[in-house]
PDB file of C-alpha atoms in Angstrom:
ATOM      1  CA  MET A 211      73.781  82.365  88.368  1.00  0.00           C
ATOM      2  CA  GLY A 212      76.153  84.595  86.540  1.00  0.00           C
ATOM      3  CA  VAL A 213      78.900  87.135  86.168  1.00  0.00           C
ATOM      4  CA  ALA A 214      78.540  89.721  88.911  1.00  0.00           C
ATOM      5  CA  ALA A 215      79.716  93.321  88.969  1.00  0.00           C
ATOM      6  CA  ALA A 216      81.148  94.394  92.313  1.00  0.00           C
ATOM      7  CA  ASP A 217      79.533  96.843  94.685  1.00  0.00           C
ATOM      8  CA  PRO A 218      81.637 100.015  95.179  1.00  0.00           C
ATOM      9  CA  GLN A 219      81.666  99.174  98.874  1.00  0.00           C
ATOM     10  CA  GLY A 220      82.206  95.512  98.360  1.00  0.00           C
ATOM     11  CA  GLY A 221      82.760  93.640  95.204  1.00  0.00           C
ATOM     12  CA  SER A 222      85.075  90.806  94.849  1.00  0.00           C
ATOM     13  CA  GLY A 223      88.012  93.119  94.645  1.00  0.00           C
ATOM     14  CA  ARG A 224      88.323  91.640  91.217  1.00  0.00           C
ATOM     15  CA  GLY A 225      85.908  93.883  89.368  1.00  0.00           C
ATOM     16  CA  ALA A 226      85.908  91.325  86.571  1.00  0.00           C
ATOM     17  CA  HIS A 227      83.373  88.775  85.376  1.00  0.00           C
ATOM     18  CA  ARG A 228      82.182  86.079  87.767  1.00  0.00           C
ATOM     19  CA  LEU A 229      80.362  82.946  86.676  1.00  0.00           C
ATOM     20  CA  GLY A 230      78.069  80.379  88.324  1.00  0.00           C
ATOM     21  CA  ARG A 231      80.001  77.373  89.644  1.00  0.00           C
ATOM     22  CA  GLY A 232      77.359  74.990  88.541  1.00  0.00           C
ATOM     23  CA  ASP A 233      77.437  76.226  84.977  1.00  0.00           C
ATOM     24  CA  MET A 234      80.394  74.146  83.731  1.00  0.00           C
ATOM     25  CA  GLU A 235      78.971  71.630  81.194  1.00  0.00           C
ATOM     26  CA  PRO A 236      80.358  68.446  79.669  1.00  0.00           C
ATOM     27  CA  LEU A 237      81.372  68.849  76.049  1.00  0.00           C
ATOM     28  CA  GLY A 238      78.685  66.383  75.027  1.00  0.00           C
ATOM     29  CA  ARG A 239      75.923  68.798  75.963  1.00  0.00           C
ATOM     30  CA  ARG A 240      77.525  71.882  74.532  1.00  0.00           C
ATOM     31  CA  ASP A 241      75.826  71.885  71.125  1.00  0.00           C
ATOM     32  CA  ALA A 242      72.401  71.433  72.631  1.00  0.00           C
ATOM     33  CA  ARG A 243      72.835  74.483  74.825  1.00  0.00           C
ATOM     34  CA  MET A 244      74.656  76.948  72.592  1.00  0.00           C
ATOM     35  CA  GLN A 245      71.596  78.751  71.213  1.00  0.00           C
ATOM     36  CA  LEU A 246      71.809  82.391  72.126  1.00  0.00           C
ATOM     37  CA  PRO A 247      68.943  83.946  74.066  1.00  0.00           C
ATOM     38  CA  ALA A 248      66.842  86.360  72.062  1.00  0.00           C
ATOM     39  CA  ALA A 249      67.885  89.205  74.319  1.00  0.00           C
ATOM     40  CA  LEU A 250      71.574  88.834  73.460  1.00  0.00           C
ATOM     41  CA  SER A 251      72.812  92.129  72.013  1.00  0.00           C
ATOM     42  CA  ALA A 252      75.728  92.986  69.766  1.00  0.00           C
ATOM     43  CA  GLY A 253      77.229  94.822  72.723  1.00  0.00           C
ATOM     44  CA  ALA A 254      77.174  91.632  74.805  1.00  0.00           C
ATOM     45  CA  VAL A 255      78.979  89.732  72.060  1.00  0.00           C
ATOM     46  CA  ALA A 256      81.594  92.492  71.868  1.00  0.00           C
ATOM     47  CA  ALA A 257      82.091  92.350  75.635  1.00  0.00           C
ATOM     48  CA  VAL A 258      82.678  88.619  75.525  1.00  0.00           C
ATOM     49  CA  ALA A 259      85.077  88.989  72.602  1.00  0.00           C
ATOM     50  CA  ALA A 260      87.056  91.498  74.660  1.00  0.00           C
ATOM     51  CA  LEU A 261      87.132  89.057  77.584  1.00  0.00           C
ATOM     52  CA  VAL A 262      88.453  86.262  75.372  1.00  0.00           C
ATOM     53  CA  ALA A 263      91.174  88.564  74.021  1.00  0.00           C
ATOM     54  CA  ALA A 264      92.152  89.586  77.534  1.00  0.00           C
ATOM     55  CA  LEU A 265      92.343  85.944  78.637  1.00  0.00           C
ATOM     56  CA  LEU A 266      94.667  85.123  75.763  1.00  0.00           C
ATOM     57  CA  LEU A 267      96.845  88.082  76.694  1.00  0.00           C
ATOM     58  CA  LEU A 268      96.933  87.008  80.345  1.00  0.00           C
ATOM     59  CA  ARG A 269      97.973  83.529  79.271  1.00  0.00           C
ATOM     60  CA  CYS A 270     101.059  85.068  77.720  1.00  0.00           C
ATOM     61  CA  GLN A 271     101.691  87.288  80.731  1.00  0.00           C
ATOM     62  CA  ASP A 272     101.161  84.559  83.375  1.00  0.00           C
ATOM     63  CA  SER A 273     103.394  85.318  86.316  1.00  0.00           C
ATOM     64  CA  GLY A 274     104.321  81.692  86.921  1.00  0.00           C
ATOM     65  CA  PRO A 275     103.941  79.578  90.039  1.00  0.00           C
ATOM     66  CA  GLY A 276     102.641  81.127  93.222  1.00  0.00           C
ATOM     67  CA  ALA A 277     104.062  81.284  96.711  1.00  0.00           C
ATOM     68  CA  GLY A 278     103.791  77.572  97.352  1.00  0.00           C
ATOM     69  CA  SER A 279     100.515  75.758  97.677  1.00  0.00           C
ATOM     70  CA  SER A 280     100.970  72.256  99.098  1.00  0.00           C
ATOM     71  CA  MET A 281      99.535  71.398 102.511  1.00  0.00           C
ATOM     72  CA  ALA A 282     100.664  68.509 104.692  1.00  0.00           C
ATOM     73  CA  GLY A 283      97.143  67.109 104.629  1.00  0.00           C
ATOM     74  CA  THR A 284      93.790  67.387 106.307  1.00  0.00           C
ATOM     75  CA  GLU A 285      95.081  66.448 109.743  1.00  0.00           C
ATOM     76  CA  ALA A 286      97.898  69.005 109.630  1.00  0.00           C
ATOM     77  CA  LEU A 287      95.550  71.743 108.426  1.00  0.00           C
ATOM     78  CA  SER A 288      93.085  71.005 111.178  1.00  0.00           C
ATOM     79  CA  LYS A 289      95.892  71.351 113.725  1.00  0.00           C
ATOM     80  CA  LEU A 290      96.964  74.671 112.164  1.00  0.00           C
ATOM     81  CA  ARG A 291      93.431  75.974 112.492  1.00  0.00           C
ATOM     82  CA  GLU A 292      93.186  74.934 116.105  1.00  0.00           C
ATOM     83  CA  ASP A 293      96.513  76.589 116.923  1.00  0.00           C
ATOM     84  CA  PHE A 294      95.366  79.724 115.133  1.00  0.00           C
ATOM     85  CA  ARG A 295      92.116  79.884 117.117  1.00  0.00           C
ATOM     86  CA  MET A 296      94.049  79.712 120.366  1.00  0.00           C
ATOM     87  CA  GLN A 297      95.707  83.034 119.498  1.00  0.00           C
ATOM     88  CA  ASN A 298      92.376  84.891 119.750  1.00  0.00           C
ATOM     89  CA  LYS A 299      93.072  87.130 116.788  1.00  0.00           C
ATOM     90  CA  SER A 300      90.778  89.801 115.413  1.00  0.00           C
ATOM     91  CA  VAL A 301      90.016  90.424 111.754  1.00  0.00           C
ATOM     92  CA  PHE A 302      88.392  93.008 109.509  1.00  0.00           C
ATOM     93  CA  ILE A 303      86.904  92.573 106.057  1.00  0.00           C
ATOM     94  CA  LEU A 304      86.618  95.304 103.452  1.00  0.00           C
ATOM     95  CA  GLY A 305      84.031  94.558 100.784  1.00  0.00           C
ATOM     96  CA  ALA A 306      81.814  92.110 102.675  1.00  0.00           C
ATOM     97  CA  SER A 307      78.797  93.016 100.523  1.00  0.00           C
ATOM     98  CA  GLY A 308      80.463  91.790  97.337  1.00  0.00           C
ATOM     99  CA  GLU A 309      80.475  88.258  95.964  1.00  0.00           C
ATOM    100  CA  THR A 310      83.870  87.269  97.375  1.00  0.00           C
ATOM    101  CA  GLY A 311      83.437  89.192 100.619  1.00  0.00           C
ATOM    102  CA  LYS A 312      80.133  87.485 101.382  1.00  0.00           C
ATOM    103  CA  VAL A 313      81.583  84.024 100.910  1.00  0.00           C
ATOM    104  CA  LEU A 314      84.690  84.973 102.885  1.00  0.00           C
ATOM    105  CA  LEU A 315      82.602  86.116 105.842  1.00  0.00           C
ATOM    106  CA  LYS A 316      80.463  82.963 105.769  1.00  0.00           C
ATOM    107  CA  GLU A 317      83.457  80.617 105.589  1.00  0.00           C
ATOM    108  CA  LEU A 318      85.361  82.580 108.208  1.00  0.00           C
ATOM    109  CA  LEU A 319      82.484  82.325 110.671  1.00  0.00           C
ATOM    110  CA  GLU A 320      81.963  78.620 109.994  1.00  0.00           C
ATOM    111  CA  GLN A 321      85.612  77.898 110.722  1.00  0.00           C
ATOM    112  CA  ARG A 322      85.532  80.097 113.868  1.00  0.00           C
ATOM    113  CA  LEU A 323      89.096  81.242 113.296  1.00  0.00           C
ATOM    114  CA  PHE A 324      88.858  84.696 114.882  1.00  0.00           C
ATOM    115  CA  SER A 325      87.679  85.917 118.269  1.00  0.00           C
ATOM    116  CA  ARG A 326      86.419  89.183 116.797  1.00  0.00           C
ATOM    117  CA  VAL A 327      85.138  89.887 113.280  1.00  0.00           C
ATOM    118  CA  THR A 328      84.556  93.416 111.971  1.00  0.00           C
ATOM    119  CA  LEU A 329      83.088  94.520 108.658  1.00  0.00           C
ATOM    120  CA  ILE A 330      84.118  97.934 107.359  1.00  0.00           C
ATOM    121  CA  GLY A 331      81.867  99.373 104.670  1.00  0.00           C
ATOM    122  CA  ARG A 332      79.761 102.281 103.490  1.00  0.00           C
ATOM    123  CA  ARG A 333      76.505 100.780 104.750  1.00  0.00           C
ATOM    124  CA  LYS A 334      75.331  98.354 107.395  1.00  0.00           C
ATOM    125  CA  LEU A 335      74.535  94.876 106.144  1.00  0.00           C
ATOM    126  CA  THR A 336      71.540  92.848 107.308  1.00  0.00           C
ATOM    127  CA  PHE A 337      71.928  89.219 108.315  1.00  0.00           C
ATOM    128  CA  GLU A 338      69.224  86.806 109.411  1.00  0.00           C
ATOM    129  CA  GLU A 339      71.349  83.831 110.443  1.00  0.00           C
ATOM    130  CA  GLU A 340      72.306  83.510 114.098  1.00  0.00           C
ATOM    131  CA  ALA A 341      75.944  82.900 113.143  1.00  0.00           C
ATOM    132  CA  TYR A 342      76.264  86.591 112.240  1.00  0.00           C
ATOM    133  CA  THR A 343      74.996  87.876 115.585  1.00  0.00           C
ATOM    134  CA  ASN A 344      78.393  88.826 116.986  1.00  0.00           C
ATOM    135  CA  VAL A 345      79.773  90.364 113.800  1.00  0.00           C
ATOM    136  CA  ASN A 346      80.767  93.995 114.358  1.00  0.00           C
ATOM    137  CA  GLN A 347      80.028  96.560 111.651  1.00  0.00           C
ATOM    138  CA  LYS A 348      81.725  99.902 111.134  1.00  0.00           C
ATOM    139  CA  VAL A 349      80.013 102.224 108.663  1.00  0.00           C
ATOM    140  CA  VAL A 350      82.459 104.666 107.044  1.00  0.00           C
ATOM    141  CA  ASP A 351      82.578 107.329 104.354  1.00  0.00           C
ATOM    142  CA  PHE A 352      85.338 106.237 101.992  1.00  0.00           C
ATOM    143  CA  GLU A 353      85.717 109.833 100.807  1.00  0.00           C
ATOM    144  CA  LYS A 354      86.657 110.850 104.367  1.00  0.00           C
ATOM    145  CA  LEU A 355      88.403 107.781 105.708  1.00  0.00           C
ATOM    146  CA  ASP A 356      90.724 109.756 107.974  1.00  0.00           C
ATOM    147  CA  ASP A 357      87.669 110.607 110.057  1.00  0.00           C
ATOM    148  CA  TYR A 358      87.083 106.876 110.621  1.00  0.00           C
ATOM    149  CA  ALA A 359      90.588 105.788 111.575  1.00  0.00           C
ATOM    150  CA  SER A 360      89.250 104.135 114.730  1.00  0.00           C
ATOM    151  CA  ALA A 361      87.423 101.551 112.593  1.00  0.00           C
ATOM    152  CA  PHE A 362      90.805 100.192 111.502  1.00  0.00           C
ATOM    153  CA  GLN A 363      92.380  99.973 114.934  1.00  0.00           C
ATOM    154  CA  GLY A 364      93.050  96.799 116.885  1.00  0.00           C
ATOM    155  CA  HIS A 365      92.862  94.205 114.110  1.00  0.00           C
ATOM    156  CA  ASP A 366      95.513  91.512 113.682  1.00  0.00           C
ATOM    157  CA  VAL A 367      94.455  90.451 110.190  1.00  0.00           C
ATOM    158  CA  GLY A 368      92.767  92.298 107.350  1.00  0.00           C
ATOM    159  CA  PHE A 369      91.138  91.067 104.145  1.00  0.00           C
ATOM    160  CA  CYS A 370      90.559  93.549 101.343  1.00  0.00           C
ATOM    161  CA  CYS A 371      87.955  92.454  98.794  1.00  0.00           C
ATOM    162  CA  LEU A 372      87.058  96.006  97.834  1.00  0.00           C
ATOM    163  CA  GLY A 373      86.405  96.803  94.194  1.00  0.00           C
ATOM    164  CA  THR A 374      84.056  97.959  91.447  1.00  0.00           C
ATOM    165  CA  THR A 375      84.057  97.940  87.644  1.00  0.00           C
ATOM    166  CA  ARG A 376      84.767 100.571  85.045  1.00  0.00           C
ATOM    167  CA  LYS A 377      81.409  99.801  83.459  1.00  0.00           C
ATOM    168  CA  LYS A 378      79.582 100.482  86.699  1.00  0.00           C
ATOM    169  CA  ALA A 379      81.552 103.441  88.056  1.00  0.00           C
ATOM    170  CA  GLY A 380      83.310 104.866  85.001  1.00  0.00           C
ATOM    171  CA  ALA A 381      87.088 105.098  84.662  1.00  0.00           C
ATOM    172  CA  GLU A 382      87.429 107.779  87.324  1.00  0.00           C
ATOM    173  CA  GLY A 383      85.152 105.974  89.774  1.00  0.00           C
ATOM    174  CA  PHE A 384      86.937 102.683  89.215  1.00  0.00           C
ATOM    175  CA  VAL A 385      90.323 104.237  90.022  1.00  0.00           C
ATOM    176  CA  ARG A 386      88.904 105.961  93.084  1.00  0.00           C
ATOM    177  CA  VAL A 387      87.500 102.732  94.525  1.00  0.00           C
ATOM    178  CA  ASP A 388      90.062 100.143  93.449  1.00  0.00           C
ATOM    179  CA  ARG A 389      93.112 102.319  94.056  1.00  0.00           C
ATOM    180  CA  ASP A 390      92.382 105.273  96.332  1.00  0.00           C
ATOM    181  CA  TYR A 391      89.961 103.586  98.746  1.00  0.00           C
ATOM    182  CA  VAL A 392      92.080 100.449  98.966  1.00  0.00           C
ATOM    183  CA  LEU A 393      95.340 102.317  99.547  1.00  0.00           C
ATOM    184  CA  LYS A 394      93.882 104.619 102.188  1.00  0.00           C
ATOM    185  CA  SER A 395      92.299 101.663 103.958  1.00  0.00           C
ATOM    186  CA  ALA A 396      95.617  99.814 103.935  1.00  0.00           C
ATOM    187  CA  GLU A 397      97.398 102.859 105.366  1.00  0.00           C
ATOM    188  CA  LEU A 398      94.899 103.145 108.216  1.00  0.00           C
ATOM    189  CA  ALA A 399      95.054  99.390 108.854  1.00  0.00           C
ATOM    190  CA  LYS A 400      98.830  99.537 109.128  1.00  0.00           C
ATOM    191  CA  ALA A 401      98.644 102.528 111.480  1.00  0.00           C
ATOM    192  CA  GLY A 402      95.966 100.697 113.489  1.00  0.00           C
ATOM    193  CA  GLY A 403      98.222  97.714 114.187  1.00  0.00           C
ATOM    194  CA  CYS A 404      97.258  95.218 111.475  1.00  0.00           C
ATOM    195  CA  LYS A 405     100.030  92.622 111.082  1.00  0.00           C
ATOM    196  CA  HIS A 406      98.784  90.531 108.147  1.00  0.00           C
ATOM    197  CA  PHE A 407      97.137  92.268 105.194  1.00  0.00           C
ATOM    198  CA  ASN A 408      95.479  90.161 102.489  1.00  0.00           C
ATOM    199  CA  LEU A 409      94.770  91.790  99.127  1.00  0.00           C
ATOM    200  CA  LEU A 410      92.481  90.324  96.478  1.00  0.00           C
ATOM    201  CA  SER A 411      94.041  91.459  93.212  1.00  0.00           C
ATOM    202  CA  SER A 412      93.852  90.004  89.699  1.00  0.00           C
ATOM    203  CA  LYS A 413      95.612  87.630  87.357  1.00  0.00           C
ATOM    204  CA  GLY A 414      97.870  89.711  85.129  1.00  0.00           C
ATOM    205  CA  ALA A 415      98.106  92.685  87.508  1.00  0.00           C
ATOM    206  CA  ASP A 416     100.915  94.911  86.240  1.00  0.00           C
ATOM    207  CA  LYS A 417     101.396  98.635  86.809  1.00  0.00           C
ATOM    208  CA  SER A 418     102.935  98.945  83.334  1.00  0.00           C
ATOM    209  CA  SER A 419      99.981  97.265  81.592  1.00  0.00           C
ATOM    210  CA  ASN A 420      98.128  99.076  78.821  1.00  0.00           C
ATOM    211  CA  PHE A 421      94.837  97.917  80.369  1.00  0.00           C
ATOM    212  CA  LEU A 422      93.577 100.302  83.043  1.00  0.00           C
ATOM    213  CA  TYR A 423      92.181  97.487  85.178  1.00  0.00           C
ATOM    214  CA  LEU A 424      95.433  95.520  85.312  1.00  0.00           C
ATOM    215  CA  GLN A 425      97.472  98.711  85.623  1.00  0.00           C
ATOM    216  CA  VAL A 426      95.541  99.857  88.701  1.00  0.00           C
ATOM    217  CA  LYS A 427      95.729  96.413  90.305  1.00  0.00           C
ATOM    218  CA  GLY A 428      99.492  96.294  89.777  1.00  0.00           C
ATOM    219  CA  GLU A 429      99.981  99.792  91.151  1.00  0.00           C
ATOM    220  CA  VAL A 430      97.971  98.972  94.271  1.00  0.00           C
ATOM    221  CA  GLU A 431      99.970  95.795  94.885  1.00  0.00           C
ATOM    222  CA  ASP A 432     103.241  97.725  94.795  1.00  0.00           C
ATOM    223  CA  ARG A 433     102.070 100.643  96.899  1.00  0.00           C
ATOM    224  CA  VAL A 434     100.589  98.441  99.615  1.00  0.00           C
ATOM    225  CA  GLU A 435     103.926  96.617  99.771  1.00  0.00           C
ATOM    226  CA  GLU A 436     105.598  99.939 100.571  1.00  0.00           C
ATOM    227  CA  LEU A 437     103.603 100.085 103.816  1.00  0.00           C
ATOM    228  CA  LYS A 438     105.674  97.146 105.077  1.00  0.00           C
ATOM    229  CA  PHE A 439     103.132  95.003 106.836  1.00  0.00           C
ATOM    230  CA  ASP A 440     104.643  92.175 108.873  1.00  0.00           C
ATOM    231  CA  ARG A 441     102.986  89.840 106.373  1.00  0.00           C
ATOM    232  CA  TYR A 442     101.455  90.804 103.045  1.00  0.00           C
ATOM    233  CA  SER A 443      99.572  88.237 100.950  1.00  0.00           C
ATOM    234  CA  ILE A 444      98.448  88.979  97.387  1.00  0.00           C
ATOM    235  CA  PHE A 445      95.912  86.759  95.633  1.00  0.00           C
ATOM    236  CA  ARG A 446      95.754  86.897  91.831  1.00  0.00           C
ATOM    237  CA  PRO A 447      92.767  84.808  90.696  1.00  0.00           C
ATOM    238  CA  GLY A 448      91.589  84.465  87.137  1.00  0.00           C
ATOM    239  CA  VAL A 449      87.912  84.905  86.222  1.00  0.00           C
ATOM    240  CA  LEU A 450      85.883  84.472  89.404  1.00  0.00           C
ATOM    241  CA  LEU A 451      83.087  81.901  89.240  1.00  0.00           C
ATOM    242  CA  CYS A 452      80.193  82.469  91.602  1.00  0.00           C
ATOM    243  CA  ASP A 453      76.509  81.805  92.232  1.00  0.00           C
ATOM    244  CA  ARG A 454      74.218  84.587  91.129  1.00  0.00           C
ATOM    245  CA  GLN A 455      70.429  84.657  90.843  1.00  0.00           C
ATOM    246  CA  GLU A 456      70.042  87.230  88.111  1.00  0.00           C
ATOM    247  CA  SER A 457      71.183  86.557  84.574  1.00  0.00           C
ATOM    248  CA  ARG A 458      72.291  88.728  81.676  1.00  0.00           C
ATOM    249  CA  PRO A 459      72.875  87.834  78.015  1.00  0.00           C
ATOM    250  CA  SER A 460      76.602  88.561  78.149  1.00  0.00           C
ATOM    251  CA  GLU A 461      76.946  86.503  81.318  1.00  0.00           C
ATOM    252  CA  TRP A 462      75.153  83.592  79.669  1.00  0.00           C
ATOM    253  CA  LEU A 463      77.538  83.651  76.721  1.00  0.00           C
ATOM    254  CA  VAL A 464      80.640  83.844  78.901  1.00  0.00           C
ATOM    255  CA  ARG A 465      79.433  80.853  80.923  1.00  0.00           C
ATOM    256  CA  LYS A 466      78.944  78.885  77.720  1.00  0.00           C
ATOM    257  CA  PHE A 467      82.427  79.875  76.598  1.00  0.00           C
ATOM    258  CA  PHE A 468      84.010  78.488  79.744  1.00  0.00           C
ATOM    259  CA  GLY A 469      81.721  75.468  79.647  1.00  0.00           C
ATOM    260  CA  SER A 470      83.056  74.573  76.213  1.00  0.00           C
ATOM    261  CA  LEU A 471      86.696  74.619  77.322  1.00  0.00           C
ATOM    262  CA  PRO A 472      88.661  71.605  78.556  1.00  0.00           C
ATOM    263  CA  GLU A 473      88.637  71.633  82.353  1.00  0.00           C
ATOM    264  CA  SER A 474      92.425  71.930  82.556  1.00  0.00           C
ATOM    265  CA  TRP A 475      92.404  75.140  80.478  1.00  0.00           C
ATOM    266  CA  ALA A 476      89.366  76.619  82.186  1.00  0.00           C
ATOM    267  CA  SER A 477      90.885  76.035  85.642  1.00  0.00           C
ATOM    268  CA  GLY A 478      94.025  77.828  84.504  1.00  0.00           C
ATOM    269  CA  HIS A 479      92.071  81.016  83.821  1.00  0.00           C
ATOM    270  CA  SER A 480      89.144  80.837  86.219  1.00  0.00           C
ATOM    271  CA  VAL A 481      88.458  79.815  89.800  1.00  0.00           C
ATOM    272  CA  PRO A 482      85.358  79.434  92.011  1.00  0.00           C
ATOM    273  CA  VAL A 483      84.981  82.196  94.592  1.00  0.00           C
ATOM    274  CA  VAL A 484      84.717  79.630  97.390  1.00  0.00           C
ATOM    275  CA  THR A 485      88.106  78.207  96.358  1.00  0.00           C
ATOM    276  CA  VAL A 486      89.659  81.679  96.544  1.00  0.00           C
ATOM    277  CA  VAL A 487      88.173  82.225  99.993  1.00  0.00           C
ATOM    278  CA  ARG A 488      89.394  78.891 101.334  1.00  0.00           C
ATOM    279  CA  ALA A 489      92.847  79.570  99.920  1.00  0.00           C
ATOM    280  CA  MET A 490      92.885  82.906 101.761  1.00  0.00           C
ATOM    281  CA  LEU A 491      91.938  81.310 105.064  1.00  0.00           C
ATOM    282  CA  ASN A 492      94.178  78.263 104.679  1.00  0.00           C
ATOM    283  CA  ASN A 493      97.050  80.593 103.932  1.00  0.00           C
ATOM    284  CA  ALA A 494      96.252  82.803 106.929  1.00  0.00           C
ATOM    285  CA  VAL A 495      96.431  79.948 109.440  1.00  0.00           C
ATOM    286  CA  ARG A 496      99.728  78.524 108.264  1.00  0.00           C
ATOM    287  CA  PRO A 497     102.816  80.229 109.710  1.00  0.00           C
ATOM    288  CA  SER A 498     105.099  82.070 107.318  1.00  0.00           C
ATOM    289  CA  ASP A 499     108.310  84.028 107.666  1.00  0.00           C
ATOM    290  CA  LYS A 500     107.815  85.710 104.295  1.00  0.00           C
ATOM    291  CA  LYS A 501     107.077  89.415 104.261  1.00  0.00           C
ATOM    292  CA  LYS A 502     105.307  89.107 100.903  1.00  0.00           C
ATOM    293  CA  GLU A 503     103.397  86.194  99.386  1.00  0.00           C
ATOM    294  CA  LEU A 504     102.083  86.152  95.825  1.00  0.00           C
ATOM    295  CA  LEU A 505      99.580  83.418  95.014  1.00  0.00           C
ATOM    296  CA  ASP A 506      98.592  83.009  91.373  1.00  0.00           C
ATOM    297  CA  ASN A 507      95.537  81.197  90.028  1.00  0.00           C
ATOM    298  CA  LYS A 508      97.138  77.737  90.209  1.00  0.00           C
ATOM    299  CA  ALA A 509      98.368  78.267  93.766  1.00  0.00           C
ATOM    300  CA  ILE A 510      94.879  79.446  94.739  1.00  0.00           C
ATOM    301  CA  HIS A 511      93.326  76.316  93.244  1.00  0.00           C
ATOM    302  CA  ASP A 512      95.785  74.036  95.043  1.00  0.00           C
ATOM    303  CA  LEU A 513      95.601  75.752  98.410  1.00  0.00           C
ATOM    304  CA  GLY A 514      91.852  76.306  98.279  1.00  0.00           C
ATOM    305  CA  LYS A 515      91.216  72.620  97.641  1.00  0.00           C
ATOM    306  CA  ALA A 516      93.716  71.425 100.233  1.00  0.00           C
ATOM    307  CA  ASP A 517      91.000  70.376 102.656  1.00  0.00           C
ATOM    308  CA  GLY A 518      88.027  69.780 100.406  1.00  0.00           C
ATOM    309  CA  SER A 519      84.889  70.229 102.524  1.00  0.00           C
ATOM    310  CA  LEU A 520      86.682  69.824 105.863  1.00  0.00           C
ATOM    311  CA  LYS A 521      85.060  71.615 108.766  1.00  0.00           C
ATOM    312  CA  PRO A 522      86.818  72.205 112.083  1.00  0.00           C
TER     313      PRO A 522
END
């Protein structure tokens, strides 16, 4: 359980910290669990301090309410899903090996929303479950994407969860993955006939930001908009909470930090990955005449929880 760094192929598209969903603790147990592990380094403490500072900054920069998040109810959503299935649409996912991409693929298959599902990535993924049998995989070289234009052709909907971290790839590598790879993929998707492009961005994304991460995310949002998809949906989650087997000292401390916060504040700056994924899919099935939709962390929470554990 912990904060996961994204795979250059996959990743959450967020590139930020991700925490275990089950790690939120009642305040009454906080003191008993706040002893730092022996392996906790000064560098880990510094990393967490930087995260806290960034969260406070984002609180000041919050972009306000999202693109509308209320649903008519479980029955209406179920009908929207059924109508969507009848359209026999195809979909591609960029970043299916990352934390968000993996959950997106699983949820997408369980809901059976698309007649054809294609993963586009730098390596072929291995699945044991029978549900993944009919998933198509296109292996590409992101440094030569023009040579793989055919992988992006014939898809009605696209989800981009592509991303890495500066810590993992360095500043130059981060920009190459989170900006260059994403933009080129979006261009090829548009040329290939994609009508609805979904981009996983970040809370506080702003091309004029002094933070490289937020600056790149904001730049990508704007440049993808210039491609003029029929429908363009941007998701700006806060800190992504996910399940992760391995654990690191800095991840442990960040989890404890969020566990000590009132739920209302924590939910304003963080969100479970599964909630983000369900918000993406719930948004995709509901009709919209908007060319651009911007869903902030609150809108993601509301829309992602619209159906609870409803299955079609």
